XYZ file of C-alpha atoms in Angstrom:
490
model
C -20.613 60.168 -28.066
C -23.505 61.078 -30.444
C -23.416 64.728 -30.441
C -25.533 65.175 -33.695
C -28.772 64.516 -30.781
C -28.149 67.561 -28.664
C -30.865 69.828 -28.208
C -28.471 72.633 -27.134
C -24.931 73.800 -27.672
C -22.046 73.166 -25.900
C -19.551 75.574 -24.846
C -17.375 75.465 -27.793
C -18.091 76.284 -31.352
C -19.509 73.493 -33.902
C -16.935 72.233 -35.942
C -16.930 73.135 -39.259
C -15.021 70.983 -41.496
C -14.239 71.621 -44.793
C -17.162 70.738 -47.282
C -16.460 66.658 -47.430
C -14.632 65.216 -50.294
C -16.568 61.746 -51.212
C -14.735 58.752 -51.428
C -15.459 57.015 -54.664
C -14.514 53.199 -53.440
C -11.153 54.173 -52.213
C -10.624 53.781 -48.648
C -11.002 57.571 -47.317
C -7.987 59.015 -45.785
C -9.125 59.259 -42.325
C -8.547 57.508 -38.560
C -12.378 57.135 -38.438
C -12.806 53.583 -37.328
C -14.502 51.574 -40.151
C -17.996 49.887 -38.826
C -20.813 47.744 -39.764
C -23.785 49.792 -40.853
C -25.682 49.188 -37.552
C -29.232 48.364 -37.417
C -31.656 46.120 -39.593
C -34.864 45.330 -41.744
C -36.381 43.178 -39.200
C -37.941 40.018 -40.525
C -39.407 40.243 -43.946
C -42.754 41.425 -44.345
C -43.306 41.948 -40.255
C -40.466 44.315 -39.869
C -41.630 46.695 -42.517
C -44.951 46.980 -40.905
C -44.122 47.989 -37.802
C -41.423 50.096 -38.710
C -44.639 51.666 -41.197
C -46.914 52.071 -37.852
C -44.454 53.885 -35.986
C -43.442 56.203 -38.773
C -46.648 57.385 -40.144
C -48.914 56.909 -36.792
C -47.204 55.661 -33.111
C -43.622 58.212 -33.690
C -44.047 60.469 -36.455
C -40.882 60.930 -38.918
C -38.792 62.859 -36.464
C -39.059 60.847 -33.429
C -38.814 57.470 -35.374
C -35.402 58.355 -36.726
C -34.417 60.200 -33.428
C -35.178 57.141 -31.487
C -32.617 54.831 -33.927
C -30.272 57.277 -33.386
C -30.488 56.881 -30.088
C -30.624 53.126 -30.172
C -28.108 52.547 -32.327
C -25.449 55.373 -31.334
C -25.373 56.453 -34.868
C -26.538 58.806 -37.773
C -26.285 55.925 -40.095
C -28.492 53.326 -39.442
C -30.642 50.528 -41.150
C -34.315 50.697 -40.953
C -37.662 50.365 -43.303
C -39.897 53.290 -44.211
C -43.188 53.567 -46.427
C -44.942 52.397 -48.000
C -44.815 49.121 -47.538
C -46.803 45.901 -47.545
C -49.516 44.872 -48.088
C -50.475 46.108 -51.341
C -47.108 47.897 -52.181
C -45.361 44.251 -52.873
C -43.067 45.814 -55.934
C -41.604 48.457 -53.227
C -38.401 47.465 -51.078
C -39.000 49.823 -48.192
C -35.349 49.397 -46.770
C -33.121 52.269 -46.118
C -29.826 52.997 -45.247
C -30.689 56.466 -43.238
C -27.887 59.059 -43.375
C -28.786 61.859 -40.478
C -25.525 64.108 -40.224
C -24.424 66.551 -42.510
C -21.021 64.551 -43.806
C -23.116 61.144 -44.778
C -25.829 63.375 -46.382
C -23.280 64.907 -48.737
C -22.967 61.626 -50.493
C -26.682 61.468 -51.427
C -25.234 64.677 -53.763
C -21.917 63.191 -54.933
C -22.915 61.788 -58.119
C -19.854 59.718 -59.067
C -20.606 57.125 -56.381
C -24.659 57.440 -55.973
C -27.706 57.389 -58.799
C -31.029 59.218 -59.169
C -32.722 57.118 -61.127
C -36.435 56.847 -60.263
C -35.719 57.501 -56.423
C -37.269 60.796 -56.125
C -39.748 59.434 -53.384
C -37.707 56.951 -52.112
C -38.219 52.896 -54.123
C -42.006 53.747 -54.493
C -42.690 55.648 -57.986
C -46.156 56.695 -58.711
C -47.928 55.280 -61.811
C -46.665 57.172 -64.654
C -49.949 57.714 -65.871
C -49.722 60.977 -63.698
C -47.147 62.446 -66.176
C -48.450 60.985 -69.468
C -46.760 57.859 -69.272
C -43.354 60.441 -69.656
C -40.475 59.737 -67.000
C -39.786 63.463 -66.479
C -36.411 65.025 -65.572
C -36.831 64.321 -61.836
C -37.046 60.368 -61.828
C -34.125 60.373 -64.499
C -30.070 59.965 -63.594
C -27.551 62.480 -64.625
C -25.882 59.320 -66.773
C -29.639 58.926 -68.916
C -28.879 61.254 -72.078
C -32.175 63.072 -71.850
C -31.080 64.474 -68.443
C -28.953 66.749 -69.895
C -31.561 67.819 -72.537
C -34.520 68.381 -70.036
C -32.204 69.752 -67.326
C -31.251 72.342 -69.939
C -34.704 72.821 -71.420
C -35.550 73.797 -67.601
C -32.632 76.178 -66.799
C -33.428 77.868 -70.284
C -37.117 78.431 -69.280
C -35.637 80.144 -65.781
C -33.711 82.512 -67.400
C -36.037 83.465 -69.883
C -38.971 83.779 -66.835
C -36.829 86.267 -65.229
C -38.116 89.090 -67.832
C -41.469 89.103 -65.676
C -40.698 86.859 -62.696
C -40.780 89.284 -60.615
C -44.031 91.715 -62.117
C -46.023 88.930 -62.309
C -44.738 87.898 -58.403
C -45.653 91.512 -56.915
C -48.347 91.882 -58.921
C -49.894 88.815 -57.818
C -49.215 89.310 -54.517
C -50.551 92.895 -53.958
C -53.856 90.882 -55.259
C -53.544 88.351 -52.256
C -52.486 91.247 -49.498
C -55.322 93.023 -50.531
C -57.993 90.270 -49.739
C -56.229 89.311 -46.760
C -56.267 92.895 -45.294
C -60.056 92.679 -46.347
C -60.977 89.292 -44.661
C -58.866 90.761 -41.688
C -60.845 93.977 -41.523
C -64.036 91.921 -42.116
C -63.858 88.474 -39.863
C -60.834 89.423 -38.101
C -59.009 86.802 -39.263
C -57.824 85.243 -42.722
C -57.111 81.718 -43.309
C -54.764 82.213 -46.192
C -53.562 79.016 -47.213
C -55.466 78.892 -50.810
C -55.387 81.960 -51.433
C -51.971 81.850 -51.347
C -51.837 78.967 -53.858
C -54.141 80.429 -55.994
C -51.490 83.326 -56.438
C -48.451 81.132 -56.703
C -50.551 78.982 -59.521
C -51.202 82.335 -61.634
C -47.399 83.357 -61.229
C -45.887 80.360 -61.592
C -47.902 79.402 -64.654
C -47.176 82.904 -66.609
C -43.891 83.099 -65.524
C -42.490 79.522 -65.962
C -45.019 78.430 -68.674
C -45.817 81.681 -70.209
C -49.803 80.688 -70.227
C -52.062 83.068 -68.662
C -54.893 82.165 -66.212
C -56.772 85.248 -67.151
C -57.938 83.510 -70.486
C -59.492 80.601 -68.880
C -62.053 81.516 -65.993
C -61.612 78.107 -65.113
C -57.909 78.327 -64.640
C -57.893 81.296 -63.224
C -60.373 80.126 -60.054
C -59.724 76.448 -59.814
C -56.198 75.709 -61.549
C -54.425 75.363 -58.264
C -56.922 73.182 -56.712
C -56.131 70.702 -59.651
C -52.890 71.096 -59.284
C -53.737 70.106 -55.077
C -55.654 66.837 -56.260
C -52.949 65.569 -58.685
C -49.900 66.473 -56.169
C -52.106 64.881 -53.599
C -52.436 61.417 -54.904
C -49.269 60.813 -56.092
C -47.567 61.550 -52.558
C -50.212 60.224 -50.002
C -48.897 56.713 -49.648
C -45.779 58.450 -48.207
C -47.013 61.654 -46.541
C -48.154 60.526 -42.660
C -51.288 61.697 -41.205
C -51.877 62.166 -37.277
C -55.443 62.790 -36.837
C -58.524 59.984 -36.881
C -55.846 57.262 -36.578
C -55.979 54.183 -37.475
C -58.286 55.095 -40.372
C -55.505 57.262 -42.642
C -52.971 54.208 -42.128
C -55.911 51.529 -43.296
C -57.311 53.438 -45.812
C -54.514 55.632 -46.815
C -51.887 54.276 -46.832
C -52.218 51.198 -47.885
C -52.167 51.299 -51.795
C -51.093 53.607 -54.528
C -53.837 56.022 -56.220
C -54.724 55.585 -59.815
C -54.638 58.114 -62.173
C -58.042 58.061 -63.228
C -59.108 59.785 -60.171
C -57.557 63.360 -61.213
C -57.201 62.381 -64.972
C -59.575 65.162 -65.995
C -57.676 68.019 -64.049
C -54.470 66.884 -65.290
C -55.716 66.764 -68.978
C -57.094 70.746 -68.251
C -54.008 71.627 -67.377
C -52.027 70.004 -69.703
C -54.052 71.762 -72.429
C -54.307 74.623 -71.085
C -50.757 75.018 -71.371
C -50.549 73.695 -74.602
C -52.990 76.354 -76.065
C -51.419 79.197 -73.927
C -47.601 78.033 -74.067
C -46.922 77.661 -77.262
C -43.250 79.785 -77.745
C -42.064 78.118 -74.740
C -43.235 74.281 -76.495
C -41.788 75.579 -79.968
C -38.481 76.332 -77.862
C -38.214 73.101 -76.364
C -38.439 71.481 -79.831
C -36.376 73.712 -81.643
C -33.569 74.361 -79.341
C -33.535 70.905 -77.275
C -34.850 68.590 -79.036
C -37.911 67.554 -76.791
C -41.556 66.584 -78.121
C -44.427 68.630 -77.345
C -45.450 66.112 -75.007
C -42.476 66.071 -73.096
C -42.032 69.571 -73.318
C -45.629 70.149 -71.802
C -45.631 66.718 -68.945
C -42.065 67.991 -67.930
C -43.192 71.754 -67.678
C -46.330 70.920 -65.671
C -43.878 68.447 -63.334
C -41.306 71.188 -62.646
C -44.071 73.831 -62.151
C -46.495 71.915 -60.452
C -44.531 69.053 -58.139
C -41.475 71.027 -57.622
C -42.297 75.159 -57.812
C -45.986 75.629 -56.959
C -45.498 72.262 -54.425
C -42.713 73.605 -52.866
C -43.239 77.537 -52.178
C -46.737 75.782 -50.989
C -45.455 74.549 -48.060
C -42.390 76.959 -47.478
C -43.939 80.558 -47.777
C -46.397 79.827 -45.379
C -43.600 78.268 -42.568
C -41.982 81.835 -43.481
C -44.669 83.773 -42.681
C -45.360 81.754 -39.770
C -41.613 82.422 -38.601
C -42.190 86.382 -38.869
C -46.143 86.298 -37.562
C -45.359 84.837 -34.319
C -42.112 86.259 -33.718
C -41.785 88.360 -30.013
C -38.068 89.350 -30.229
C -38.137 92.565 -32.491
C -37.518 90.506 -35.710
C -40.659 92.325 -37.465
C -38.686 95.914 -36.859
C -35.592 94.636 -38.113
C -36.563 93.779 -41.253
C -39.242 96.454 -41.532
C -35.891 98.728 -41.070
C -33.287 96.883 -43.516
C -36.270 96.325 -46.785
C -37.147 100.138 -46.439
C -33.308 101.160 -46.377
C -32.000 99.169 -48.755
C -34.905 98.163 -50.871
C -34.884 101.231 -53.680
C -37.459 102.714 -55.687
C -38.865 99.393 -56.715
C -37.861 95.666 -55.352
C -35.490 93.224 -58.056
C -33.513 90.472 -57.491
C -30.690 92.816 -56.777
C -32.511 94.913 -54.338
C -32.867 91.871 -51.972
C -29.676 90.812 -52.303
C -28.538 93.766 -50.489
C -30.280 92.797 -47.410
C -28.518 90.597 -45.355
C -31.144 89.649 -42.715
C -33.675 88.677 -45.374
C -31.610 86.361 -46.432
C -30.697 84.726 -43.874
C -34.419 84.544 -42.228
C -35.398 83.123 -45.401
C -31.913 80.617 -44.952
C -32.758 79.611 -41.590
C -36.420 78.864 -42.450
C -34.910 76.578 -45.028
C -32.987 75.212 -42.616
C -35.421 74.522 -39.787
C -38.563 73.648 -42.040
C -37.153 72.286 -45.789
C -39.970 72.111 -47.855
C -38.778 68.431 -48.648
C -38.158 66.416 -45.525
C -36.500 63.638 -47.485
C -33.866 62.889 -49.771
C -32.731 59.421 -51.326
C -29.707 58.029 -53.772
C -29.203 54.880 -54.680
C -25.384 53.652 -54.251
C -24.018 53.239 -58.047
C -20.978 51.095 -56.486
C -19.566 49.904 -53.717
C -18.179 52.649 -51.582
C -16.963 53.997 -47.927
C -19.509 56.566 -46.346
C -17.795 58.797 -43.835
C -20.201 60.316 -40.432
C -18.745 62.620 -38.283
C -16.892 59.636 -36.306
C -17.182 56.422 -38.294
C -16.818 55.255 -41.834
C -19.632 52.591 -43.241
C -19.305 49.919 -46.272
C -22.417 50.628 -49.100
C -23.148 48.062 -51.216
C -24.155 48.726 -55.162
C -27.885 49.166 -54.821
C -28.442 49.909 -51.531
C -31.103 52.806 -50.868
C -30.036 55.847 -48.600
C -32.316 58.146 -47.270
C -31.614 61.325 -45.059
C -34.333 63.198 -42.994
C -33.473 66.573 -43.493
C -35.042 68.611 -40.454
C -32.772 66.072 -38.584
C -29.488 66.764 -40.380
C -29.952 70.465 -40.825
C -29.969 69.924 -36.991
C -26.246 68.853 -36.921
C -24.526 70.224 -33.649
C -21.271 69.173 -35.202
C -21.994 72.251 -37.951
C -24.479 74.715 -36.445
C -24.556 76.167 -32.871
C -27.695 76.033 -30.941
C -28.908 73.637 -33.819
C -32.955 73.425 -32.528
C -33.131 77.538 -32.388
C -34.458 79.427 -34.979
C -31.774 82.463 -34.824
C -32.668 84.714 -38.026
C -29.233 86.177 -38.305
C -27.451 82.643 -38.311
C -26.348 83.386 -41.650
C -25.087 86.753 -41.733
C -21.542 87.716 -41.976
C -19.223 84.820 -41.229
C -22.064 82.610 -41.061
C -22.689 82.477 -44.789
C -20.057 79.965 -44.690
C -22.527 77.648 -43.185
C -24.635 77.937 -46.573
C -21.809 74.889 -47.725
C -23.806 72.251 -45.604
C -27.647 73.919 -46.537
C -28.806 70.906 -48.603
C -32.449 72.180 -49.170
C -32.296 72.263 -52.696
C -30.623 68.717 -53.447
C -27.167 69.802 -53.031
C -25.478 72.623 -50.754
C -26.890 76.240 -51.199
C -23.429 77.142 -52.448
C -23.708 74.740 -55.250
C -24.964 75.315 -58.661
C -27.582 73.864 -60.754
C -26.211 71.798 -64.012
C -27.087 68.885 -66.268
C -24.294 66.652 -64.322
C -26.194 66.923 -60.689
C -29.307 66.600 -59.627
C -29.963 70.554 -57.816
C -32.847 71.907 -58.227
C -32.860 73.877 -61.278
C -34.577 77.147 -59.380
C -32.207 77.191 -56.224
C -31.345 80.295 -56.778
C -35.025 81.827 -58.048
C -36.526 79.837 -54.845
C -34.344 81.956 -51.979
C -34.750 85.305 -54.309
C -38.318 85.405 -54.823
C -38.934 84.197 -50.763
C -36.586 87.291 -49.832
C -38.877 89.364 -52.520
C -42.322 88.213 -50.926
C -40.766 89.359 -47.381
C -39.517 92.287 -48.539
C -42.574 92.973 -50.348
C -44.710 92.653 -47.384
C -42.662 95.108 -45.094
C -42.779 97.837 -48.159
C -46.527 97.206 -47.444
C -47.155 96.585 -44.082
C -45.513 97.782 -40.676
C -46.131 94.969 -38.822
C -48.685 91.684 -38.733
C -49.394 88.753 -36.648
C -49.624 85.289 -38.042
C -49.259 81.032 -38.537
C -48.935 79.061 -40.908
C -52.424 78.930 -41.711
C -53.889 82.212 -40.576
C -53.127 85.803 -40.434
C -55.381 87.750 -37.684
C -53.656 91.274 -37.189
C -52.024 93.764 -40.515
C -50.649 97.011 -40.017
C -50.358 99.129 -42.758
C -47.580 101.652 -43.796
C -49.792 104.196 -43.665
C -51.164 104.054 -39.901
């Protein structure tokens, strides 16, 4: 019985296995019963496409994958997703989708699975987009300049974490103030670029060390660059439900060329090269990377991975605590101001419990990257919940992460957004939160593939909510808009 598909509990607690151990080709030692990898790639060419139409326009990405669950009694399946045919004709759009919490651990298990080039699934934008460099995040852990780019990126983190966090409040006691002022004004605040425009100027001092404040230009149009370039690269795979059929004719049906944001790119690429220049002379001198791929790598971290990334989480937070009705907004309002000290740090906000766990749970209901793939470096057995599967050497697996961070087999009540999931015993859940490319509990090194900021990602979200209650008493909000603030002070 598939219980990964519940939409409520059961009487009994989840089970909560121990963290799996991945078989590396060895049969594991288990009485799961070993079966064929159900499912298929329909016929060539014709099954692709309509396994495109329903993801991107007839199902959407969490009912196509729900469906096959369904059909096939399984959270491993086969099945195609985009892009595909018929312009994409160097792209193999077939998957072997992974949808429970045990068969997603492999994609992390880097012994049996590889990285290389996969960060989007078989498609790969044009390199052209990152000055013809292969940055860290298309390269496997077994490519020697892994390790040196992996490190080159930790390094910067550290370092960043002298102003991380002035440059964070600073630039967000900017944004609070316009929004209060658009509130006050229109009675309503649609927030979502202003809100990039203060992530770009953070995330640009603090990871780059380049500020926007000497170019005009920068400093009012750098993230809207950033927008255009992210934009192309990802729109052959991102689906679109409005004015259908048009996005999947038009849209979806080729890769972008470079040229089309080449001047952006090259503004921002000098930009940083003019403004970043101890953090370039670091790269060199300490790991051994060209200014190029110092500054393509930099602007790939920064820009895909940082500024991309907060982009679509922060505002799913705020949306989380703006529409909340169940005294959530008190709660916190109650811990930050207790336990929050003269002045927020990264230490402050690790004393607050429910912070952290809102900001865990978010993670968990909305990850700001919906898909993850690895490509099997050997043969191997993949373990579910209740059956074991043969991969073959250069098979593609994909899992859909708002589906396995659904698991009923790990987390009780898995469709409810319960803030406090992760508080007290429940941080032992943070083993199977895979937002960041590997379990929350894991850390970031040149031999996996975790996202070098894990841990600067959860801080500085549990620093922009507890930033916001030091300010405010309450507000209302989406993830798009903000129409009600309450200040401290009424």
């Amino acid at each position: 019985m598939l219980t990964t598909m519940s939409s409520s509990s059961s009487s009994s607690q989840p089970l909560l296995p121990p963290t799996p151990k991945l078989s590396t080709g060895a049969s594991p030692a288990t009485s799961l019963p070993v079966r064929t990898v159900p499912g298929s790639h329909g016929w060539p060419v014709l099954g692709p496409i309509l396994d495109r139409l329903d993801y991107s326009w007839f199902q959407g990405p969490e009912t196509f994958f729900r469906k096959r669950m369904e059909k096939y009694k399984s959270t491993v399946f086969r099945t195609n997703i985009p892009p595909t045919f018929p312009l994409f004709t160097g792209v193999n759009p077939n998957i072997i989708a992974v949808l429970d919490c045990k068969s997603f651990a492999h994609l992390f298990d880097m012994d049996i699975v590889e990285k290389k080039n996969v960060l989007v699934g078989d498609f790969m934008p044009s390199l052209s987009f990152t000055g013809n460099i292969r940055t860290s995040v298309y390269m496997d852990t077994s490519e020697p300049r892994h390790a040196q780019v992996k490190n080159f990126a930790m390094d910067i983190l550290k370092r960043s974490s002298k102003v991380w966090i002035e440059e964070l409040l600073g630039n967000l006691d900017t944004f609070w103030d316009q929004i209060e002022k658009e509130v006050s004004e229109k009675e309503s605040s649609s927030y979502l670029f202003s809100l990039q425009g203060a992530l770009f100027k953070f995330l640009m001092k603090s990871i780059a060390g380049a500020d926007t404040s000497a170019s005009p230009e920068m400093e009012e149009s750098g993230y809207a660059m950033l927008n255009r370039w992210l934009a192309l690269q990802l729109l052959p795979t991102v689906p679109i439900s409005v004015a259908q059929p048009l996005p999947e004719i038009f849209l979806h049906s080729f890769a972008y060329p470079f040229f089309l944001v080449s001047g952006d790119y090259s503004k921002l690429y000098h930009f940083i090269k003019n403004q970043g220049k101890e953090v370039i002379q670091r790269g060199a001198t300490e790991f051994g990377l060209s200014e190029e791929e110092v500054i393509h790598n930099i602007l790939f971290v920064m820009g895909f991975n940082s500024y991309g990334g907060f982009s679509i989480f922060i505002p799913n937070l705020i949306s989380r605590i703006g529409s909340d009705t169940t005294g959530l907004q008190e709660k916190l309002r109650k811990e930050v101001r207790e336990k929050g000290g003269p002045s927020l740090t990264f230490d402050s906000v690790k004393q607050m419990p429910l912070v952290q766990s809102l900001v865990y749970e978010t993670l968990r209901m909305s990850p700001p990257v919906p898909l993850q793939f690895a490509r099997a470096r050997k043969d191997f057995q993949l373990s579910s919940h209740d059956s074991v599967f043969e991969i073959k050497k250069g098979e593609l697996l994909c899992g859909f992460q708002p589906l396995v961070m659904r698991d009923s087999k790990i987390f009780d009540d898995p469709e409810t957004f319960k803030p406090d999931r992760f508080m007290g015993s429940g941080s032992k859940l943070l083993d199977y939160l895979y937002w960041s490319n590997g379990p929350q509990t894991g850390s970031p090194s040149e031999s996996n593939k975790q996202c070098a900021a894990k841990d600067y990602v959860t801080l500085t979200a549990c620093l922009i909510v507890a930033h916001l209650f030091t300010r405010f008493d309450s507000f209302t909000g989406s993830s798009s808009s903000i129409t009600a603030v309450k200040s401290k002070s009424e």
